[in-house]
Amino acid sequence: MKYTYLILLLFITFSCKTEEDKHPEMLFFEEALEKDFTVENVGNKPNYYSDTRNYVFFKTDNLASKKELIIYNKQNRAPLKTIRIDHLEFVIDSEGSIFGFNSESEKAISYEAPIFDKKQLEVVSLEQLSDNNLKETYATAIAQNKLDEAAATKLINEIRNKTIQTKFVDSLDCAIELYGSNELILKYPSKEIYVNDGLLFKGSFLKSKKYDMKDCFLAHTNLEETGYFAAKHLKLEDEITLAYHLEGSNHFVMGVSSNKLYYYEFRLNDKITKFKSAHPIKEIDNFEDQILLEMGSDKYKITTKK
């Protein structure tokens, strides 16, 4: 079987069509642009993350040494606040409020629109509703009623279900799931709490309650697909494959990679430049008086020379 797989990979590798550089005279990215433009590598800048009716959020990616979320006014594009988000798992609701959990400090926090002041949320533990704790709490009732193991288990399940129903579900406005299926921000009329505990949905009764919970509306993530950020300056005109390669640590696990060339046209003001690149490049939406092009983990600020 392994030899059949290897033969198939070799067949794919050597039968796939490759091409020669269509424009050997064309300069590569930075060299081509430097005639009419200033090109500055600005590292890892924030780019569009999400938006609501009133706000636009820009976020650095996970490779940035300094992780930030920058909040802008959607109408006039003025910056409102910058929030450090190191170690923070968060979501943004449809009103623009930010809710999250900091894995380093183990604290749940929120930044509520429109002021975005930091507030610590209550972190709720359900340890008191565990099987062992409930059996200990109701040991007298279990003994007095001479309940066997099955009956005792039924009793504590009923107590847990009723407690969670009345304490967490009945008055709930909506729930926001963070990153784990049990990691939730629960929103009530006068407060929000954070809970990360499998006991919240232990058993079929509580699992059904989870699906009955109303999901909070979250911020949008498609603003860059509209005309909000204005016209683009970078256009991919063509791409070719120069060569294919077999890769892998051994003959049991192998794959096929390729070398490519991408041909672009860049327009800014009255200047037009064509260039090629061995790596894909994309334009990043931003509110500053500059153009940002992204290649890999780096971003390049492009301005017209005076």
CSV table of C-alpha atoms in Angstrom, one decimal:
chain,number,residue,atom,x,y,z
A,1,MET,CA,0.0,0.0,0.0
A,2,LYS,CA,2.8,2.4,0.9
A,3,TYR,CA,4.5,1.8,-2.5
A,4,THR,CA,1.2,2.5,-4.3
A,5,TYR,CA,0.9,5.8,-2.4
A,6,LEU,CA,4.5,6.7,-3.3
A,7,ILE,CA,4.0,5.9,-7.0
A,8,LEU,CA,0.8,7.9,-7.0
A,9,LEU,CA,2.7,10.9,-5.5
A,10,LEU,CA,5.5,10.6,-8.0
A,11,PHE,CA,2.9,10.4,-10.8
A,12,ILE,CA,1.2,13.6,-9.6
A,13,THR,CA,4.5,15.4,-9.1
A,14,PHE,CA,5.9,14.7,-12.5
A,15,SER,CA,2.7,14.8,-14.5
A,16,CYS,CA,1.5,18.2,-13.3
A,17,LYS,CA,2.0,21.1,-15.6
A,18,THR,CA,4.7,23.6,-14.8
A,19,GLU,CA,5.6,26.9,-16.5
A,20,GLU,CA,8.5,29.2,-17.1
A,21,ASP,CA,8.5,32.7,-15.7
A,22,LYS,CA,6.2,34.7,-18.0
A,23,HIS,CA,7.9,38.0,-17.3
A,24,PRO,CA,11.6,37.4,-16.5
A,25,GLU,CA,12.2,41.2,-17.1
A,26,MET,CA,9.8,42.1,-14.3
A,27,LEU,CA,11.2,43.2,-10.9
A,28,PHE,CA,10.2,41.6,-7.6
A,29,PHE,CA,8.1,43.3,-5.0
A,30,GLU,CA,10.2,45.9,-3.1
A,31,GLU,CA,12.7,46.5,-5.9
A,32,ALA,CA,9.9,47.3,-8.3
A,33,LEU,CA,8.0,49.6,-6.0
A,34,GLU,CA,11.0,51.6,-4.7
A,35,LYS,CA,11.2,53.7,-7.9
A,36,ASP,CA,8.0,55.6,-7.3
A,37,PHE,CA,7.1,54.6,-3.7
A,38,THR,CA,8.5,54.3,-0.2
A,39,VAL,CA,8.2,50.8,1.2
A,40,GLU,CA,8.5,50.4,4.9
A,41,ASN,CA,8.3,47.1,6.8
A,42,VAL,CA,6.0,47.9,9.7
A,43,GLY,CA,6.0,44.4,11.2
A,44,ASN,CA,2.7,43.2,12.6
A,45,LYS,CA,0.0,45.9,12.5
A,46,PRO,CA,-3.6,45.4,13.5
A,47,ASN,CA,-6.1,44.8,10.7
A,48,TYR,CA,-9.9,44.6,10.5
A,49,TYR,CA,-11.4,42.0,12.9
A,50,SER,CA,-15.1,42.8,13.3
A,51,ASP,CA,-17.7,45.6,13.4
A,52,THR,CA,-21.1,46.7,14.8
A,53,ARG,CA,-23.4,49.5,13.9
A,54,ASN,CA,-21.3,52.1,15.7
A,55,TYR,CA,-17.8,50.6,16.0
A,56,VAL,CA,-15.0,48.9,14.0
A,57,PHE,CA,-12.5,46.7,15.7
A,58,PHE,CA,-8.9,46.1,14.5
A,59,LYS,CA,-6.8,43.3,16.0
A,60,THR,CA,-3.2,42.2,15.9
A,61,ASP,CA,-2.8,38.5,15.1
A,62,ASN,CA,-1.3,35.9,17.4
A,63,LEU,CA,2.2,36.4,16.1
A,64,ALA,CA,2.4,39.9,17.4
A,65,SER,CA,4.5,40.4,20.5
A,66,LYS,CA,2.2,43.2,21.6
A,67,LYS,CA,-1.4,42.1,21.1
A,68,GLU,CA,-4.0,44.8,20.9
A,69,LEU,CA,-7.6,45.5,20.0
A,70,ILE,CA,-8.2,49.0,18.6
A,71,ILE,CA,-11.7,50.4,18.6
A,72,TYR,CA,-12.8,53.0,16.1
A,73,ASN,CA,-15.9,55.1,15.6
A,74,LYS,CA,-17.5,53.7,12.5
A,75,GLN,CA,-18.9,57.0,11.2
A,76,ASN,CA,-15.8,59.3,11.4
A,77,ARG,CA,-13.2,56.5,11.8
A,78,ALA,CA,-11.7,58.2,14.8
A,79,PRO,CA,-9.8,55.9,17.3
A,80,LEU,CA,-11.7,55.5,20.6
A,81,LYS,CA,-9.7,53.1,22.6
A,82,THR,CA,-6.8,50.6,22.5
A,83,ILE,CA,-7.1,47.5,24.7
A,84,ARG,CA,-4.3,45.0,25.4
A,85,ILE,CA,-5.5,41.5,24.8
A,86,ASP,CA,-2.5,39.4,25.8
A,87,HIS,CA,-3.8,36.0,27.1
A,88,LEU,CA,-7.4,37.1,26.5
A,89,GLU,CA,-10.0,34.9,24.9
A,90,PHE,CA,-12.9,37.2,23.9
A,91,VAL,CA,-16.0,37.8,21.9
A,92,ILE,CA,-17.7,41.1,20.8
A,93,ASP,CA,-21.5,41.3,20.9
A,94,SER,CA,-23.7,43.3,18.5
A,95,GLU,CA,-23.6,46.4,20.7
A,96,GLY,CA,-19.8,46.5,20.7
A,97,SER,CA,-19.2,45.3,24.2
A,98,ILE,CA,-16.3,42.9,24.7
A,99,PHE,CA,-16.4,39.9,27.0
A,100,GLY,CA,-13.6,37.5,27.7
A,101,PHE,CA,-11.5,35.4,30.0
A,102,ASN,CA,-7.8,36.0,30.7
A,103,SER,CA,-6.0,32.7,30.9
A,104,GLU,CA,-3.0,34.2,32.8
A,105,SER,CA,-4.9,36.0,35.6
A,106,GLU,CA,-7.8,33.6,35.4
A,107,LYS,CA,-10.2,36.5,35.6
A,108,ALA,CA,-13.3,37.2,33.4
A,109,ILE,CA,-13.6,40.8,32.2
A,110,SER,CA,-15.7,43.0,30.0
A,111,TYR,CA,-15.3,46.3,28.3
A,112,GLU,CA,-18.8,47.7,27.9
A,113,ALA,CA,-19.7,50.1,25.0
A,114,PRO,CA,-19.7,53.1,24.7
A,115,ILE,CA,-17.1,53.9,27.4
A,116,PHE,CA,-15.2,50.6,27.2
A,117,ASP,CA,-14.1,50.7,30.8
A,118,LYS,CA,-12.7,47.5,32.1
A,119,LYS,CA,-14.9,45.6,34.5
A,120,GLN,CA,-14.3,42.3,36.3
A,121,LEU,CA,-17.0,39.7,35.9
A,122,GLU,CA,-18.1,37.1,38.5
A,123,VAL,CA,-16.5,33.7,37.8
A,124,VAL,CA,-19.0,31.1,38.9
A,125,SER,CA,-17.9,27.6,40.1
A,126,LEU,CA,-20.4,24.7,40.2
A,127,GLU,CA,-18.3,22.5,42.4
A,128,GLN,CA,-21.0,22.6,45.1
A,129,LEU,CA,-23.3,20.8,42.6
A,130,SER,CA,-20.9,17.9,42.0
A,131,ASP,CA,-22.0,14.4,42.7
A,132,ASN,CA,-19.8,14.1,45.8
A,133,ASN,CA,-20.8,17.4,47.3
A,134,LEU,CA,-24.5,16.8,46.8
A,135,LYS,CA,-24.2,13.3,48.2
A,136,GLU,CA,-22.5,14.8,51.3
A,137,THR,CA,-25.0,17.7,51.6
A,138,TYR,CA,-28.0,15.4,51.4
A,139,ALA,CA,-26.5,12.4,53.2
A,140,THR,CA,-29.0,12.6,56.0
A,141,ALA,CA,-32.0,12.6,53.7
A,142,ILE,CA,-30.5,9.7,51.7
A,143,ALA,CA,-30.0,7.7,54.9
A,144,GLN,CA,-33.4,8.5,56.4
A,145,ASN,CA,-35.2,7.5,53.3
A,146,LYS,CA,-32.9,4.4,52.9
A,147,LEU,CA,-32.2,5.2,49.3
A,148,ASP,CA,-30.0,2.8,47.3
A,149,GLU,CA,-27.3,4.0,44.9
A,150,ALA,CA,-29.7,4.3,42.0
A,151,ALA,CA,-32.3,6.2,44.0
A,152,ALA,CA,-29.6,8.5,45.5
A,153,THR,CA,-28.2,9.3,42.1
A,154,LYS,CA,-31.7,10.1,40.8
A,155,LEU,CA,-32.3,12.4,43.8
A,156,ILE,CA,-29.0,14.4,43.4
A,157,ASN,CA,-29.6,14.7,39.6
A,158,GLU,CA,-33.1,16.2,40.3
A,159,ILE,CA,-31.6,18.6,42.9
A,160,ARG,CA,-28.8,19.7,40.5
A,161,ASN,CA,-31.2,20.1,37.6
A,162,LYS,CA,-33.7,22.2,39.6
A,163,THR,CA,-30.9,24.4,41.1
A,164,ILE,CA,-29.4,25.1,37.6
A,165,GLN,CA,-32.8,25.7,36.1
A,166,THR,CA,-33.8,28.3,38.8
A,167,LYS,CA,-30.3,29.9,39.3
A,168,PHE,CA,-29.0,30.0,35.8
A,169,VAL,CA,-31.6,29.3,33.1
A,170,ASP,CA,-34.9,30.9,34.1
A,171,SER,CA,-33.8,34.6,34.2
A,172,LEU,CA,-31.1,34.3,31.4
A,173,ASP,CA,-31.2,36.8,28.6
A,174,CYS,CA,-28.8,35.0,26.3
A,175,ALA,CA,-25.5,33.1,26.3
A,176,ILE,CA,-22.2,33.6,24.5
A,177,GLU,CA,-19.9,30.7,23.9
A,178,LEU,CA,-16.2,31.5,24.1
A,179,TYR,CA,-13.8,28.7,23.0
A,180,GLY,CA,-15.0,25.6,24.9
A,181,SER,CA,-18.5,24.1,24.8
A,182,ASN,CA,-18.8,24.7,28.5
A,183,GLU,CA,-17.0,28.1,28.5
A,184,LEU,CA,-19.8,30.7,28.5
A,185,ILE,CA,-20.6,34.3,29.2
A,186,LEU,CA,-24.2,34.2,30.6
A,187,LYS,CA,-26.0,37.6,30.3
A,188,TYR,CA,-28.8,38.5,32.7
A,189,PRO,CA,-30.9,41.7,32.9
A,190,SER,CA,-28.5,43.3,35.5
A,191,LYS,CA,-25.2,41.4,35.2
A,192,GLU,CA,-23.0,39.0,33.2
A,193,ILE,CA,-21.2,36.0,34.7
A,194,TYR,CA,-18.5,33.6,33.4
A,195,VAL,CA,-18.8,29.9,33.8
A,196,ASN,CA,-16.6,27.1,32.6
A,197,ASP,CA,-17.9,23.9,34.1
A,198,GLY,CA,-19.1,20.7,32.6
A,199,LEU,CA,-21.6,20.4,35.4
A,200,LEU,CA,-23.7,23.2,33.8
A,201,PHE,CA,-24.8,20.7,31.2
A,202,LYS,CA,-24.4,17.4,33.0
A,203,GLY,CA,-27.1,14.9,31.9
A,204,SER,CA,-29.7,15.0,29.1
A,205,PHE,CA,-31.9,17.5,30.9
A,206,LEU,CA,-29.3,20.2,31.1
A,207,LYS,CA,-27.9,19.5,27.7
A,208,SER,CA,-31.4,20.2,26.3
A,209,LYS,CA,-31.4,23.4,28.3
A,210,LYS,CA,-28.2,24.5,26.6
A,211,TYR,CA,-29.8,24.2,23.2
A,212,ASP,CA,-32.8,26.1,24.5
A,213,MET,CA,-30.6,29.0,25.6
A,214,LYS,CA,-30.9,32.1,23.3
A,215,ASP,CA,-27.6,33.0,21.7
A,216,CYS,CA,-26.5,36.6,22.1
A,217,PHE,CA,-26.1,38.5,18.8
A,218,LEU,CA,-22.4,39.0,18.0
A,219,ALA,CA,-20.5,41.6,15.9
A,220,HIS,CA,-20.2,41.2,12.2
A,221,THR,CA,-17.0,40.0,10.5
A,222,ASN,CA,-17.6,40.9,6.8
A,223,LEU,CA,-17.1,44.7,6.6
A,224,GLU,CA,-14.1,44.2,4.3
A,225,GLU,CA,-16.4,42.5,1.8
A,226,THR,CA,-18.3,45.8,1.3
A,227,GLY,CA,-17.2,49.1,-0.1
A,228,TYR,CA,-16.5,50.6,3.3
A,229,PHE,CA,-12.7,50.6,3.1
A,230,ALA,CA,-12.8,52.2,-0.4
A,231,ALA,CA,-11.1,51.0,-3.6
A,232,LYS,CA,-8.2,48.5,-3.5
A,233,HIS,CA,-4.8,49.4,-4.9
A,234,LEU,CA,-3.4,45.9,-5.5
A,235,LYS,CA,-4.6,43.5,-8.2
A,236,LEU,CA,-3.4,39.9,-8.8
A,237,GLU,CA,-3.1,39.6,-12.6
A,238,ASP,CA,-1.7,36.1,-12.9
A,239,GLU,CA,0.1,33.2,-11.1
A,240,ILE,CA,2.1,30.2,-12.4
A,241,THR,CA,3.6,27.1,-10.9
A,242,LEU,CA,7.3,26.8,-11.5
A,243,ALA,CA,8.0,23.4,-10.0
A,244,TYR,CA,6.5,20.7,-7.7
A,245,HIS,CA,8.4,19.0,-4.9
A,246,LEU,CA,7.9,15.8,-2.8
A,247,GLU,CA,8.2,16.6,0.9
A,248,GLY,CA,7.9,14.6,4.1
A,249,SER,CA,10.0,13.2,6.9
A,250,ASN,CA,9.9,9.6,5.7
A,251,HIS,CA,8.4,7.5,2.9
A,252,PHE,CA,5.3,6.8,5.0
A,253,VAL,CA,4.2,10.4,5.3
A,254,MET,CA,4.8,12.5,2.2
A,255,GLY,CA,3.2,15.3,0.3
A,256,VAL,CA,3.6,17.6,-2.7
A,257,SER,CA,4.5,21.3,-2.5
A,258,SER,CA,5.1,23.8,-5.3
A,259,ASN,CA,7.0,26.9,-6.1
A,260,LYS,CA,4.9,29.7,-7.6
A,261,LEU,CA,5.2,33.1,-9.0
A,262,TYR,CA,2.5,35.8,-8.5
A,263,TYR,CA,2.1,38.8,-10.8
A,264,TYR,CA,0.6,42.0,-9.5
A,265,GLU,CA,-0.4,45.5,-10.5
A,266,PHE,CA,-0.2,48.3,-7.9
A,267,ARG,CA,-1.9,51.7,-8.4
A,268,LEU,CA,-1.6,54.6,-6.1
A,269,ASN,CA,-2.5,58.2,-7.1
A,270,ASP,CA,-1.3,58.5,-10.7
A,271,LYS,CA,1.5,55.8,-10.3
A,272,ILE,CA,1.1,52.3,-11.7
A,273,THR,CA,3.7,49.6,-11.1
A,274,LYS,CA,3.7,45.9,-12.0
A,275,PHE,CA,5.8,43.4,-10.0
A,276,LYS,CA,6.1,39.7,-9.2
A,277,SER,CA,6.5,37.8,-5.9
A,278,ALA,CA,7.4,34.3,-4.9
A,279,HIS,CA,4.8,34.6,-2.1
A,280,PRO,CA,1.1,35.7,-2.2
A,281,ILE,CA,0.5,39.3,-1.2
A,282,LYS,CA,-2.8,40.9,-0.1
A,283,GLU,CA,-3.9,44.4,0.8
A,284,ILE,CA,-4.9,45.1,4.4
A,285,ASP,CA,-7.8,47.4,5.2
A,286,ASN,CA,-6.8,50.3,7.5
A,287,PHE,CA,-7.9,53.8,8.5
A,288,GLU,CA,-4.5,55.5,8.3
A,289,ASP,CA,-3.3,57.6,5.4
A,290,GLN,CA,-1.3,54.7,4.0
A,291,ILE,CA,-1.5,51.5,2.1
A,292,LEU,CA,-0.7,48.3,3.9
A,293,LEU,CA,0.4,45.2,2.0
A,294,GLU,CA,0.8,41.9,3.8
A,295,MET,CA,3.2,39.1,2.8
A,296,GLY,CA,3.5,36.3,5.4
A,297,SER,CA,3.6,37.7,8.9
A,298,ASP,CA,5.0,41.1,7.7
A,299,LYS,CA,3.1,44.2,6.7
A,300,TYR,CA,4.5,46.9,4.4
A,301,LYS,CA,3.5,50.5,4.5
A,302,ILE,CA,3.4,52.0,0.9
A,303,THR,CA,3.4,55.8,0.3
A,304,THR,CA,4.1,57.8,-2.8
A,305,LYS,CA,7.4,59.6,-3.0
A,306,LYS,CA,7.1,63.4,-2.9
